[in-house]
Every structure is written in C-alpha cells, then in structure tokens.
Coordinates of C-alpha atoms and ligand atoms in Angstrom, one line a residue:
X6 CA 5.7 -8.8 0.5
X7 CA 9.2 -7.5 0.3
X8 CA 11.2 -5.5 -1.8
X9 CA 13.6 -6.9 -4.6
X10 CA 15.8 -4.7 -6.5
X11 CA 18.7 -4.8 -9.3
X12 CA 20.7 -2.9 -10.9
X13 CA 22.9 -3.4 -14.2
X14 CA 25.6 -0.9 -15.2
X15 CA 29.2 -0.6 -16.2
X16 CA 30.1 1.2 -12.7
X17 CA 30.1 0.8 -9.5
X18 CA 26.5 0.1 -8.8
X19 CA 26.5 -0.8 -4.7
X20 CA 25.3 2.3 -3.7
X21 CA 22.5 2.6 -5.9
X22 CA 21.2 -0.8 -4.9
X23 CA 21.3 0.2 -1.2
X24 CA 19.5 3.5 -2.0
X25 CA 17.0 1.4 -3.9
X26 CA 16.5 -0.7 -0.8
X27 CA 15.8 2.2 1.5
X28 CA 13.5 3.3 -0.5
X29 CA 11.7 -0.1 -0.8
X30 CA 11.7 -0.5 2.8
X31 CA 8.3 0.1 3.3
X32 CA 7.8 -3.0 1.9
X33 CA 9.2 -4.9 4.5
X34 CA 12.0 -4.3 6.9
X35 CA 13.3 -7.2 9.1
X36 CA 16.5 -8.3 7.0
X37 CA 18.1 -7.1 4.1
X38 CA 20.7 -8.1 1.5
X39 CA 22.5 -7.5 -1.5
X40 CA 24.6 -9.7 -4.1
X41 CA 27.2 -8.0 -6.8
X42 CA 29.4 -9.5 -9.5
X43 CA 32.6 -7.5 -10.3
X44 CA 34.7 -9.9 -12.1
X45 CA 35.9 -11.9 -9.4
X46 CA 33.2 -13.9 -8.4
X47 CA 29.7 -13.2 -6.6
X48 CA 30.1 -11.2 -3.4
X49 CA 26.8 -11.3 -0.9
X50 CA 26.7 -9.3 1.9
X51 CA 23.4 -9.8 3.8
X52 CA 21.9 -9.5 7.6
X53 CA 19.0 -9.3 9.8
X54 CA 17.8 -5.9 10.9
X55 CA 16.9 -2.9 8.5
X56 CA 19.0 -1.6 5.3
X57 CA 21.2 0.9 7.6
X58 CA 22.9 -2.0 9.5
X59 CA 23.3 -3.9 6.0
X60 CA 24.9 -0.3 4.7
X61 CA 27.7 -0.6 7.7
X62 CA 28.4 -4.3 7.0
X63 CA 28.7 -3.5 3.2
X64 CA 30.6 -0.4 4.2
X65 CA 33.0 -2.6 6.0
X66 CA 33.5 -5.3 3.4
X67 CA 33.9 -2.8 0.8
X68 CA 32.4 -5.2 -2.1
X69 CA 31.8 -3.3 -5.3
X70 CA 30.2 -4.4 -8.4
X71 CA 28.4 -2.8 -11.6
X72 CA 26.1 -5.7 -11.9
X73 CA 23.6 -6.7 -8.4
X74 CA 20.5 -7.4 -7.2
X75 CA 19.2 -6.6 -3.4
X76 CA 16.6 -7.5 -1.3
X77 CA 14.6 -6.0 1.8
X78 CA 12.3 -8.6 3.5
X79 CA 9.1 -9.1 5.2
X80 CA 9.2 -12.9 6.8
X81 CA 6.8 -15.4 5.7
X82 CA 8.8 -18.4 5.7
X83 CA 11.4 -18.3 8.5
X84 CA 12.1 -16.1 11.1
X85 CA 14.3 -12.6 10.4
X86 CA 17.7 -14.4 10.9
X87 CA 20.6 -13.7 8.9
X88 CA 20.4 -16.9 6.8
X89 CA 16.9 -16.4 5.9
X90 CA 17.8 -12.8 4.5
X91 CA 18.0 -12.6 0.8
X92 CA 19.8 -13.1 -1.4
X93 CA 19.9 -17.1 -1.5
X94 CA 22.8 -18.9 -3.0
X95 CA 23.0 -22.3 -4.4
X96 CA 25.4 -25.1 -2.9
X97 CA 28.4 -23.6 -5.1
X98 CA 27.6 -19.7 -4.6
X99 CA 27.6 -19.4 -8.1
X100 CA 23.9 -18.5 -8.2
X101 CA 22.3 -15.9 -6.2
X102 CA 18.5 -14.9 -6.0
X103 CA 16.3 -12.3 -4.1
X104 CA 12.6 -13.0 -4.7
X105 CA 9.4 -11.6 -3.6
X106 CA 6.0 -13.8 -3.3
X107 CA 5.3 -17.6 -2.0
X108 CA 6.2 -20.3 -3.7
X109 CA 3.6 -23.0 -3.3
X110 CA 5.6 -25.9 -4.2
X111 CA 8.7 -25.6 -1.9
X112 CA 8.4 -28.5 0.5
X113 CA 8.0 -30.9 -2.3
X114 CA 10.8 -29.4 -4.3
X115 CA 12.8 -29.1 -1.1
X116 CA 12.5 -32.8 -0.6
X117 CA 13.6 -33.5 -3.9
X118 CA 16.5 -31.4 -3.9
X119 CA 17.8 -32.6 -0.6
X120 CA 17.3 -36.3 -1.8
X121 CA 19.6 -34.9 -4.6
X122 CA 22.1 -33.9 -2.4
X123 CA 21.5 -30.2 -2.5
X124 CA 22.3 -28.6 0.7
X125 CA 20.0 -25.6 2.3
X126 CA 20.9 -23.5 4.6
X127 CA 17.7 -21.3 5.4
X128 CA 14.1 -21.9 6.4
X129 CA 12.7 -20.1 3.4
X130 CA 10.6 -21.1 0.4
X131 CA 12.7 -19.2 -1.5
X132 CA 16.2 -21.0 -1.3
X133 CA 14.8 -23.8 -4.0
X134 CA 15.1 -21.2 -6.4
X135 CA 18.8 -21.0 -6.7
X136 CA 19.1 -24.8 -6.2
X137 CA 17.0 -25.4 -9.1
X138 CA 19.1 -22.8 -11.2
X139 CA 22.2 -24.8 -10.3
X140 CA 20.6 -28.0 -11.3
X141 CA 19.5 -27.0 -14.6
X142 CA 23.1 -25.4 -15.3
X143 CA 24.2 -28.3 -15.5
X144 CA 22.4 -29.5 -18.8
X145 CA 21.6 -26.0 -19.9
X146 CA 23.0 -22.5 -20.4
X147 CA 21.6 -19.9 -17.7
X148 CA 19.3 -18.1 -19.7
X149 CA 17.8 -21.5 -20.5
X150 CA 18.3 -22.7 -17.1
X151 CA 16.6 -20.0 -15.6
X152 CA 13.5 -20.2 -17.6
X153 CA 13.7 -24.4 -16.5
X154 CA 13.7 -23.5 -12.8
X155 CA 10.8 -20.7 -13.0
X156 CA 8.8 -23.2 -14.5
X157 CA 9.4 -25.6 -12.1
X158 CA 7.7 -23.1 -9.4
X159 CA 4.1 -22.9 -8.3
X160 CA 2.7 -19.8 -6.6
X161 CA 4.0 -16.1 -6.9
X162 CA 7.1 -14.5 -7.6
X163 CA 9.0 -11.8 -8.4
X164 CA 12.7 -13.0 -9.5
X165 CA 15.9 -11.6 -9.6
X166 CA 19.0 -14.0 -10.2
X167 CA 22.5 -13.8 -11.2
X168 CA 25.0 -16.5 -12.2
X169 CA 29.0 -16.0 -11.3
X170 CA 31.0 -14.4 -14.3
X171 CA 27.5 -14.0 -16.2
X172 CA 27.0 -10.1 -17.2
X173 CA 23.3 -10.1 -16.8
X174 CA 20.2 -10.3 -14.2
X175 CA 17.8 -12.7 -15.0
X176 CA 14.2 -11.5 -13.8
X177 CA 10.7 -13.6 -13.7
X178 CA 7.4 -12.4 -12.5
X179 CA 4.4 -14.3 -11.7
X180 CA 1.7 -12.5 -9.3
X181 CA 4.2 -10.1 -7.5
X182 CA 5.0 -6.8 -9.3
X183 CA 8.6 -6.0 -11.0
X184 CA 9.1 -3.2 -13.2
X185 CA 12.2 -2.2 -15.5
X186 CA 14.1 0.9 -15.0
X187 CA 15.8 2.5 -18.3
X188 CA 18.4 5.1 -18.3
X189 CA 21.2 6.2 -20.8
X190 CA 24.0 4.2 -19.3
X191 CA 22.0 1.7 -16.7
X192 CA 18.9 -0.4 -16.3
X193 CA 17.2 -0.9 -12.8
X194 CA 14.7 -3.7 -11.7
X195 CA 12.4 -3.4 -9.0
X196 CA 9.3 -4.3 -6.9
X197 CA 7.9 -0.4 -7.3
X198 CA 9.3 2.5 -9.3
X199 CA 10.5 4.7 -6.4
X200 CA 13.1 2.3 -5.7
X201 CA 14.9 3.7 -8.8
X202 CA 13.0 6.9 -9.4
X203 CA 15.9 9.4 -8.7
X204 CA 18.0 8.1 -11.6
X205 CA 15.2 7.2 -14.4
X206 CA 11.7 7.9 -15.0
X207 CA 11.5 5.6 -17.8
X208 CA 9.7 2.3 -17.3
X209 CA 8.8 -0.9 -18.7
X210 CA 6.1 -2.9 -16.4
X211 CA 6.6 -6.8 -16.8
X212 CA 3.4 -9.1 -16.9
X213 CA 3.0 -12.1 -15.4
X214 CA 4.8 -15.1 -16.8
X215 CA 7.3 -12.9 -18.4
X216 CA 11.1 -13.6 -18.2
X217 CA 13.6 -10.6 -18.7
X218 CA 17.2 -10.8 -19.4
X219 CA 19.2 -7.4 -18.6
X220 CA 22.5 -7.1 -19.5
X221 CA 24.6 -3.6 -19.3
X222 CA 23.9 -2.6 -23.1
X223 CA 20.3 -4.6 -23.7
X224 CA 17.5 -5.9 -22.2
X225 CA 15.4 -8.8 -23.7
X226 CA 11.8 -9.6 -22.8
X227 CA 10.2 -12.9 -23.5
X228 CA 7.3 -15.1 -22.5
X229 CA 8.0 -17.9 -20.5
X230 CA 8.1 -20.0 -23.6
X231 CA 10.8 -18.2 -24.9
X232 CA 8.6 -15.9 -27.4
X233 CA 10.3 -12.4 -28.2
X234 CA 8.3 -9.7 -26.5
X235 CA 8.2 -5.7 -27.8
X236 CA 7.2 -3.5 -25.1
X237 CA 7.8 0.2 -25.8
X238 CA 8.5 2.3 -22.3
X239 CA 6.4 4.4 -20.5
X240 CA 7.3 7.5 -18.4
X241 CA 6.0 8.0 -15.2
X242 CA 4.6 11.2 -13.9
X243 CA 5.9 11.1 -10.2
X244 CA 8.1 13.5 -9.1
X245 CA 11.5 12.2 -7.6
X246 CA 11.2 14.6 -4.8
X247 CA 8.1 13.2 -3.6
X248 CA 10.3 9.8 -2.7
X249 CA 12.2 12.0 -0.1
X250 CA 11.4 13.2 3.4
X251 CA 11.5 16.6 2.0
X252 CA 13.0 18.1 5.4
X253 CA 10.3 15.9 7.7
X254 CA 11.6 14.0 10.0
X255 CA 9.3 11.1 8.8
X256 CA 7.4 10.1 5.5
X257 CA 4.4 10.1 7.2
X258 CA 4.1 13.6 8.9
X259 CA 5.4 14.8 5.5
X260 CA 2.5 12.6 3.7
X261 CA 0.0 14.3 6.3
X262 CA 1.1 17.7 5.7
X263 CA 0.9 17.3 2.0
X264 CA -2.6 16.0 1.7
X265 CA -3.8 19.6 0.3
X266 CA -1.5 18.9 -2.8
X267 CA -2.7 15.5 -3.0
X268 CA -6.0 16.3 -2.8
X269 CA -5.8 19.0 -5.4
X270 CA -4.4 16.4 -7.8
X271 CA -7.1 13.8 -7.0
X272 CA -9.8 16.3 -8.3
X273 CA -8.1 18.3 -10.7
X274 CA -9.9 18.0 -13.9
X275 CA -12.5 15.8 -12.5
X276 CA -15.4 17.9 -11.7
X277 CA -17.2 19.6 -14.6
X278 CA -19.9 22.0 -14.3
X279 CA -20.5 21.0 -10.3
X280 CA -20.7 17.2 -11.9
X281 CA -18.3 14.2 -12.4
X282 CA -16.2 14.5 -15.6
X283 CA -14.1 11.5 -15.5
X284 CA -12.4 10.9 -18.9
X285 CA -12.3 7.2 -17.9
X286 CA -16.3 6.8 -17.5
X287 CA -18.0 9.4 -19.4
X288 CA -21.9 9.8 -19.1
X289 CA -23.5 6.2 -19.3
X290 CA -20.6 4.5 -18.3
X291 CA -22.3 2.4 -15.8
X292 CA -25.9 2.2 -17.4
X293 CA -25.8 -1.6 -17.2
X294 CA -25.2 -2.0 -13.4
X295 CA -27.7 -2.5 -10.9
X296 CA -25.7 -2.9 -7.6
X297 CA -21.9 -2.3 -6.5
X298 CA -19.9 -4.6 -4.2
X299 CA -16.5 -2.6 -3.1
X300 CA -13.6 -4.8 -1.7
X301 CA -10.8 -3.6 -0.2
X302 CA -8.5 -4.0 3.4
X303 CA -7.4 -2.1 6.0
X304 CA -7.5 2.1 5.7
X305 CA -8.7 1.0 1.7
X306 CA -11.7 -1.1 3.3
X307 CA -12.6 2.5 5.4
X308 CA -12.4 4.4 2.2
X309 CA -14.6 1.6 0.5
X310 CA -17.3 2.3 3.6
X311 CA -17.1 6.4 2.8
X312 CA -18.0 5.1 -1.2
X313 CA -20.6 2.7 -0.4
X314 CA -22.5 5.1 2.1
X315 CA -22.8 7.9 -0.6
X316 CA -24.1 5.2 -3.5
X317 CA -26.4 4.2 -0.7
X318 CA -27.6 7.7 -0.2
X319 CA -28.0 8.2 -3.9
X320 CA -30.5 5.1 -3.9
X321 CA -27.9 2.5 -5.4
X322 CA -27.4 -0.7 -3.4
X323 CA -23.6 -0.9 -2.4
X324 CA -22.2 -3.3 0.0
X325 CA -18.3 -3.1 1.1
X326 CA -16.4 -6.6 2.1
X327 CA -13.2 -6.9 3.8
X328 CA -11.6 -8.4 0.4
X329 CA -10.5 -11.5 2.7
X330 CA -14.0 -12.2 3.4
X331 CA -15.1 -12.2 0.5
X332 CA -15.9 -15.4 -0.9
X333 CA -18.0 -17.6 -3.2
X334 CA -20.9 -17.3 -1.1
X335 CA -21.7 -13.5 -1.9
X336 CA -24.0 -13.3 -4.8
X337 CA -22.5 -12.0 -8.0
X338 CA -24.4 -11.5 -11.1
X339 CA -23.8 -9.4 -14.7
X340 CA -25.3 -6.5 -13.2
X341 CA -22.6 -6.2 -10.3
X342 CA -20.0 -3.6 -10.3
X343 CA -17.1 -5.2 -8.1
X344 CA -14.8 -2.2 -7.5
X345 CA -11.4 -3.0 -5.9
X346 CA -10.0 -0.2 -3.5
X347 CA -6.3 -0.5 -2.7
X348 CA -3.7 2.4 -2.5
X349 CA -0.6 0.1 -3.9
X350 CA -2.8 -2.2 -6.2
X351 CA -0.9 -5.3 -5.1
X352 CA -2.9 -6.5 -1.8
X353 CA -3.3 -10.0 -2.2
X354 CA -6.4 -10.4 -0.8
X355 CA -8.0 -7.8 -2.8
X356 CA -6.7 -9.0 -5.8
X357 CA -8.4 -12.6 -5.2
X358 CA -11.9 -10.6 -4.1
X359 CA -11.8 -9.2 -7.3
X360 CA -10.7 -12.3 -9.3
X361 CA -13.6 -13.8 -7.2
X362 CA -16.2 -11.1 -8.6
X363 CA -14.7 -11.0 -12.2
X364 CA -15.2 -15.1 -12.4
X365 CA -18.8 -14.8 -11.0
X366 CA -19.7 -12.4 -14.0
X367 CA -19.2 -8.8 -12.0
X368 CA -17.6 -6.1 -14.1
X369 CA -14.6 -4.9 -12.4
X370 CA -12.9 -1.4 -11.7
X371 CA -10.1 -0.5 -9.8
X372 CA -9.5 2.7 -7.8
X373 CA -5.8 2.6 -6.8
X374 CA -2.5 5.1 -6.4
X375 CA -0.1 2.5 -9.0
X376 CA -0.3 3.0 -12.8
X377 CA 0.8 -0.3 -13.6
X378 CA 0.0 -2.3 -10.8
X379 CA -1.5 -5.5 -10.7
X380 CA -5.0 -4.5 -10.0
X381 CA -5.1 -1.8 -12.7
X382 CA -3.8 -4.3 -15.2
X383 CA -6.6 -6.9 -13.8
X384 CA -9.5 -5.2 -13.3
X385 CA -11.9 -4.4 -16.7
X386 CA -11.3 -0.3 -16.0
X387 CA -9.0 1.6 -13.5
X388 CA -9.4 4.9 -11.9
X389 CA -6.2 6.4 -10.6
X390 CA -6.4 8.4 -7.1
X391 CA -3.2 10.4 -8.0
X392 CA -2.0 10.9 -4.6
X393 CA 1.7 10.6 -5.5
X394 CA 3.9 8.0 -3.7
X395 CA 3.4 7.2 -0.1
X396 CA 6.2 5.7 1.7
X397 CA 4.7 5.8 5.4
X398 CA 3.5 2.6 6.2
X399 CA 0.5 4.0 7.4
X400 CA -1.9 5.1 4.8
X401 CA -2.7 8.6 5.1
X402 CA -2.8 10.7 2.0
X403 CA -3.8 7.8 -0.1
X404 CA -7.1 7.6 2.2
X405 CA -7.9 11.0 1.8
X406 CA -7.4 10.7 -2.1
X407 CA -9.4 7.6 -2.4
X408 CA -12.3 9.2 -0.5
X409 CA -12.6 12.2 -2.9
X410 CA -12.0 9.8 -6.0
X411 CA -14.7 7.5 -4.8
X412 CA -17.1 10.5 -3.9
X413 CA -16.8 11.7 -7.6
X414 CA -17.3 8.2 -8.8
X415 CA -20.2 7.5 -6.9
X416 CA -21.8 10.1 -8.5
X417 CA -21.2 9.0 -11.7
X418 CA -22.7 5.8 -10.9
X419 CA -25.5 6.8 -9.4
X420 CA -26.1 9.3 -12.5
X421 CA -26.0 6.8 -14.5
X422 CA -27.8 3.6 -12.3
X423 CA -30.6 5.7 -10.8
X424 CA -30.4 9.3 -12.5
X425 CA -29.6 10.6 -8.8
X426 CA -26.7 12.2 -7.1
X427 CA -25.7 11.4 -3.5
X428 CA -26.3 15.0 -2.4
X429 CA -29.6 17.0 -2.8
X430 CA -27.6 19.7 -3.5
X431 CA -24.5 18.3 -5.6
X432 CA -23.1 22.2 -6.0
X433 CA -22.8 22.4 -2.5
X434 CA -20.6 19.5 -2.5
X435 CA -18.5 20.4 -5.3
X436 CA -18.0 23.8 -3.9
X437 CA -16.8 22.4 -0.5
X438 CA -14.8 20.0 -2.6
X439 CA -12.8 22.6 -4.4
X440 CA -12.1 24.3 -1.0
X441 CA -10.9 21.0 0.8
X442 CA -7.3 21.7 0.3
X443 CA -7.6 25.0 1.8
X444 CA -9.5 23.7 4.5
X445 CA -6.9 20.8 5.3
X446 CA -4.1 23.4 5.4
X447 CA -6.1 25.2 7.9
X448 CA -6.5 22.0 10.0
X449 CA -2.7 21.7 9.7
X450 CA -2.6 25.2 11.0
X451 CA -4.7 24.6 14.0
X452 CA -1.4 22.5 16.0
X453 CA -3.7 21.2 18.9
X454 CA -3.2 17.6 18.1
X455 CA 0.4 17.3 19.9
X456 CA -1.1 18.9 23.0
X457 CA -4.0 16.7 23.2
X458 CA -1.5 13.3 22.9
X459 CA 0.2 15.0 25.4
X460 CA -2.9 15.0 27.6
X461 CA -3.9 11.5 27.1
X462 CA -0.5 9.7 26.7
X463 CA -0.1 6.8 29.3
X464 CA -4.2 6.3 29.0
X465 CA -5.3 2.3 28.9
X466 CA -6.7 2.4 25.7
X467 CA -8.1 4.9 23.2
X468 CA -11.6 4.8 21.8
X469 CA -13.2 6.4 18.7
X470 CA -16.9 7.1 17.7
X471 CA -18.7 8.1 15.0
X472 CA -22.2 7.6 13.0
X473 CA -22.8 7.8 9.6
X474 CA -20.1 9.0 7.3
X475 CA -18.4 9.8 10.9
X476 CA -17.9 6.1 11.3
X477 CA -15.5 5.3 8.9
X478 CA -13.1 8.0 10.0
X479 CA -13.6 6.6 13.6
X480 CA -12.7 3.2 12.5
X481 CA -9.7 4.8 10.3
X482 CA -8.7 6.6 13.4
X483 CA -8.3 3.5 15.5
X484 CA -6.3 1.7 13.0
X485 CA -4.0 4.5 12.8
X486 CA -3.4 4.9 16.5
X487 CA -2.7 1.4 17.1
X488 CA -0.8 0.6 13.7
X489 CA 1.8 3.5 14.8
X490 CA 1.6 3.8 18.9
X491 CA 1.1 0.0 19.8
X492 CA -1.4 1.4 21.9
X493 CA -4.8 -0.5 22.1
X494 CA -7.4 1.7 20.3
X495 CA -10.7 0.7 18.7
X496 CA -13.6 2.3 16.7
X497 CA -17.0 1.9 17.1
X498 CA -20.2 2.8 15.4
X499 CA -21.2 5.7 18.4
X500 CA -24.6 4.1 18.7
X501 CA -23.0 0.7 19.5
X502 CA -20.8 1.8 22.3
X503 CA -24.2 1.1 24.6
X504 CA -24.3 -2.5 23.2
X505 CA -21.3 -3.8 24.9
X506 CA -18.1 -1.6 24.4
X507 CA -18.9 0.7 27.2
X508 CA -18.0 -2.1 29.9
X509 CA -14.4 -1.3 28.6
X510 CA -14.8 2.6 29.5
X511 CA -12.9 4.2 32.3
X512 CA -11.7 7.5 33.4
X513 CA -8.5 6.2 31.7
X514 CA -9.9 5.6 28.0
X515 CA -10.3 8.8 26.0
X516 CA -13.3 8.7 23.6
X517 CA -12.5 10.7 20.4
X518 CA -15.9 11.5 18.9
X519 CA -16.2 12.3 15.3
X520 CA -19.2 14.5 14.1
X521 CA -19.4 15.7 10.6
X522 CA -22.5 18.0 11.5
X523 CA -25.2 15.8 9.4
X524 CA -25.9 13.6 12.3
X525 CA -28.8 14.1 14.9
X526 CA -27.6 14.5 18.6
X527 CA -27.6 10.9 19.0
X528 CA -23.8 11.0 19.0
X529 CA -23.6 13.4 21.6
X530 CA -25.5 11.3 23.9
X531 CA -23.2 8.5 23.3
X532 CA -20.4 10.7 24.4
X533 CA -22.3 11.7 27.7
X534 CA -22.9 8.0 28.2
X535 CA -19.3 7.4 28.1
X536 CA -18.3 10.6 29.8
X537 CA -20.9 9.5 32.7
X538 CA -18.6 6.4 33.2
X539 CA -15.7 8.7 33.9
X540 CA -14.3 8.6 30.1
X541 CA -12.9 12.1 28.9
X542 CA -14.2 13.1 25.6
X543 CA -12.3 14.7 23.1
X544 CA -14.6 16.0 20.3
X545 CA -13.6 16.2 16.8
X546 CA -15.9 18.6 15.1
X547 CA -16.5 22.2 14.2
X548 CA -16.0 24.9 16.9
X549 CA -19.8 25.4 17.2
X550 CA -21.2 21.8 17.7
X551 CA -23.1 20.8 20.4
X552 CA -20.5 18.2 21.1
X553 CA -17.9 20.7 22.2
X554 CA -20.1 21.9 25.2
X555 CA -19.7 18.2 26.5
X556 CA -16.1 17.5 25.7
X557 CA -13.0 17.8 28.0
X558 CA -10.6 18.7 24.9
X559 CA -11.5 19.5 21.3
X560 CA -9.6 18.8 17.8
X561 CA -11.3 21.6 15.8
X562 CA -12.4 21.3 11.7
X563 CA -13.4 24.1 10.2
X564 CA -17.1 24.2 8.7
X565 CA -17.6 22.4 5.4
X566 CA -19.9 20.4 3.7
X567 CA -21.1 17.5 6.0
X568 CA -19.7 14.7 3.7
X569 CA -16.3 16.3 3.6
X570 CA -16.1 16.8 7.4
X571 CA -15.1 13.3 8.0
X572 CA -11.7 14.0 6.1
X573 CA -11.2 17.0 7.9
X574 CA -11.8 15.2 11.2
X575 CA -9.4 12.6 9.9
X576 CA -6.6 14.8 9.3
X577 CA -6.9 15.7 13.2
X578 CA -7.0 12.1 14.1
X579 CA -4.0 11.1 12.0
X580 CA -2.0 14.0 13.6
X581 CA -3.0 12.7 17.0
X582 CA -1.5 9.3 16.0
X583 CA 1.5 10.8 14.7
X584 CA 2.4 12.9 17.7
X585 CA 1.4 10.0 20.4
X586 CA 3.8 7.8 18.5
X587 CA 6.5 10.1 18.4
X588 CA 6.4 10.7 21.8
X589 CA 6.4 7.4 22.6
X590 CA 9.6 6.8 20.4
X591 CA 8.1 4.8 17.8
X592 CA 9.1 3.5 14.3
X593 CA 6.7 5.6 12.8
X594 CA 7.6 4.9 9.0
X595 CA 7.9 1.1 9.5
X596 CA 5.9 0.2 12.5
X597 CA 6.5 -3.3 13.8
X598 CA 5.3 -6.2 12.1
X599 CA 3.6 -4.4 9.2
X600 CA 4.6 -3.7 5.5
X601 CA 2.8 -1.6 3.2
X602 CA 2.4 -3.6 0.7
X603 CA 0.9 -7.2 2.0
X604 CA 1.3 -9.1 -1.2
X605 CA 0.3 -12.5 0.5
X606 CA -3.2 -14.0 1.4
Ligands
F6R725 C1 -3.3 1.2 7.3 C2 -2.6 0.0 6.1 C3 -3.2 -0.6 5.6 C4 -3.6 -0.9 4.2 C5 -3.9 -2.3 4.0 C6 -4.6 -2.5 2.1 O1 -2.4 2.6 7.6 O2 -1.8 0.9 5.4 O3 -4.0 -1.3 6.7 O4 -4.5 0.0 4.1 O5 -2.9 -3.1 3.8 O6 -3.3 -2.0 1.3 P1 -4.0 -1.6 0.0 O7 -4.7 0.2 0.1 O8 -2.4 -1.4 -0.8 O9 -4.6 -2.2 -0.8

C-alpha cells in the first residue's frame, strides 16, 4: 500500500511533489510527507492526515528544493501519527527514505540496530531503512551504501532515498510498483504513472531487484548486484486529462459517467465479424487448455464470477476463487488456465494466487488495466481492459471494462477448448455489445437513482439480490454501497434469501432486486417473499419486467441482451451508492480505512 514519488530537477520541485502525492492519494491517505534538498540540508515536512493538510504545513514552512521525495500512507505498521508518517530519517537527519511495501525482517533489524545505538522514533517497519543506509555510509560511498542497505532487507519494497548534500535520488524495487518518468529537464519516480502524467508520458518501469540512481542530468539503472541495465523508455497512452476530476465533484462520479467511453475503448477492435478478434490471443491460443480458474479480489472477483459463468454456459469448466483463499489444496495441472483479474495489477493476494497456480503448472493470463503492472509482467500473457486511469477508490468503470473484456476472452477460450460460444446466438450478443456504450448513456440520463437514494436514506440495512448473471451484480452492488456509504449492505443469491437472510428483512431493509430478463420467475417470487415480511422492493430491471408489478420503486435499464443487462443494472447501483454516500457526506473518493491498491496480503 502507500504511494511514493520523487522528483529530480534544477528548479524548485515542491509543488510537483505535492501534486504527485494528490494524484497518488487513492493508494493511501492517512498521513503524508515530503523531504527536499536545497543545498542547505534536507528539509522534512510530514503529518498525519491527508495531502491537503501537508500542503498547508509546507506552505507555512516555505521549504523548497529541486530534488525531493514524498509519500502518502496507508498504515500497516503503526497507527497514522505524525511520527509514523514518511519520510523517515536516520539518527543524524542526513538520510531520508520513503517506502511502499512491507519489510518482513524489520523486527530483527530493529533489534540489531538498537543494540548498536541507533535510535528509532516511529513504530514503522520502514524506519530500519534509513538507519541501515546510515550504517553503511560509514564504510561506503552513497550508492554502494544504498545497495548494501537494500540487500539487508527481506520483504517487498519500492524505495526512494536521499542523502544530504548528494544531488540524487536512490531507488530500488522488489514486489511493489515503481516507475520512472522522463522529461527534457526533470525526472520523476512514482508508484504509478498518474503521479506525473501531467508532466511527461515517457516512462521506464523498474523490475524487481533493480536499483536506480537518478541525478539531474542522468539516470543509471542496474541490478542489485551492480550490473548496468539498458532499458528503453516507452510512451503511455493515458491522457493527462483523465487523471483530473474534469469538473465533477468526485472522481467516482466522473468515472461512472465516463463508462460509455471506457467501454467503447475496451471493445474497440476486439470484435471481428461477431466473433472475438484479440491480437493477444488468435484462434487456437487456448487449444491446450481444459479448465479455467479465475482468481481475484473485491470488485474484480465479481467480474471474475461473470466471466466464469459465461465459460460454464459454453461448457468450459471454470471456477472462481477469492485470491486470498486460493491455496495449495486447489488441484491444478498443465491443462489449467489461471486468469488473474485485477484492475491495478498490484493486489498482493491476487499475485500470490497467480504465483501458486504457476508453480503448480498452470498457464497464466492477466486481465488488468495497468500496462507495466506486476501482474502484466509476471503472467504468461496479459489482456488489458483499457479503462483508462481510475482514481476513485471504489472501482466503477474498471468493473464494466473487466466484464466486457472477459466476455470476449470467454468466447475465445470456449471456441478453442470446446468449439462453442457462451451464447446460442453470438451475433445477438455482439450487436448488444456494440450498443452497450449508448445504453450506458441512456441509464445515466434516467436520473432516478438520486431520488431512490433519498427515499431509502436512513434504512437499517440494504440488501441486493440476483440470480445467474445478476448475482455478481448484486454482490457488487452491496460491496460498492458499504464501501462508500459505510451503511450495512449485503448481496445474496436471490434463491438463498429464504435459507437464512430473510431473518434480517424488515420494513427498514430495502431489497434491491436485479433481474436481467434471462431468469425464470423465481427472482420475482424471492422478492415477494421479502416484501411479505415488510421489506420495500426496488426493481433494477427493464420497464416491462414482471418485477416492476411487485416493486415499490424502480431503477430502470434499457432492453438489451440478457448477458449485458447486469452491467446496465450495475450503473444504476453505482449511482445509488454514490448519491447515498453524497447525502451522508462521506469521503466518496477516499472512503475510510480503504486504499485502491492493496499491496499487502
Ligand atoms: C472495490 C474495490 C476493491 C478492489 C480489490 C481488488 O470497489 O476497489 O474491492 O476491487 O481491492 O483490486 P484490484 O482489482 O486492483 O486487484
């Protein structure tokens, strides 16, 4: 977790560091800090709270400098206090370090360093790094000392470090993302590209066990052992405007509203004559596969369930696993295709599951949004969902892009494995897929979600039900709702309601009932069972579905293919969550206790 940034240039870079931290806040936002070198020593400013608070204290202290590092934190070791905020310094104040990841051997290292007289001032695992750096500086020049310090560490890290009086930032990576931004007169280093995208789109991705020394006029990349590495830069295709709010109050609102654009990008050029046309996977790519396992977390897990159901419909054995539950007991062989679905490409649980699958002999594929992410590099192949940067912590447009990308991939796999498609009439699906962006726009135009949010504000709990392909939408609806409103919300398979959850149902628990048009009348009956116990029913359906005769309120969606109706229902549920959270004054883009990229297991 956490976001790191560094900037190396001749003129003052404090605003660039702070701007970068604001763009990284989706990675953590419980404390923040910067350190800069200005020829008169290292100046460190840090505090608990969000980057806004840091900005005020930086403004008051008027620190400046061309070379600097910064950090925004999501606490793992030690609560979010001023002392635990990064950068951390050594005993002399001559070394400053920011770190994303977890140092597994920090307890042993701390004991060793404390025994030698080094004084610690925080509870963090990170603080061992500046002290190790300080210790090695006694015998080595800065670059060699940095390498030695990094060699002492076990665990995961992306590190940026500075030494007083040295015009350089030292960087290292293992298991946590780190990317260099290159422009004519300055360099950046960050956990993710949006941190500096407004200044440059030219990037170089660090690999594991690589070290960088970034100076104002050159960058040297090498292995941890000191062997020099030549790597060309690449240009990222994201538009800097995509990393701003674009006039919306929240990133989440913008990202919901822009789904017609991200969906169009996701499918662009990937559908031939009503069949998959994936450059990454030409026909026959999956001929050696006989079963599929999809691993993912959170919202990505819900998209994974959608993909697995399509594969099953086509007769391909497919299972989904919450990545944190995928262990060695799961049978895997060389006919298994393991697909990791992760928008960030950095989720530790998902990476660990993919690792396990690969070690057991599975072929691996990543479905991700982030080019250059760890999953894209570690999997045998990668398919990008092309949703553009998503900054709001709650996943919205990446869910819909994952679903459509998985739909096309599921067809490619089933055609190769079983000579089938997930649909009796693939043309009907692809026609609807082409119209999906327009249909999303028409859902956005309905503008009813805000009123429904008002009607049920103050309820005791919020339940979401669906069956078949509406089930992943129901559990996604509940996750989104609890994540940003902090209200109690649960998603259930509609038929399961009567096996326990009905005990929770009261007139104070609206039941949002998602129907796609593909199910029999059972879901309507399930809704009626809840209504009989007093629960208000909100139908999420087309206008003429039988559920609307039963429902107390309606979130309408246009007529489409039943396998895409859930995506339209999901847009209504995203808006419902958004408006409810807005009415409750929640921190919509940065909900409490969460971070977008969860890089710890
Ligand atoms: C929900 C949400 C999280 C993520 C989960 C996996 O809105 O954002 O549940 O979906 O942490 O993240 P990725 O997709 O990056 O692996």
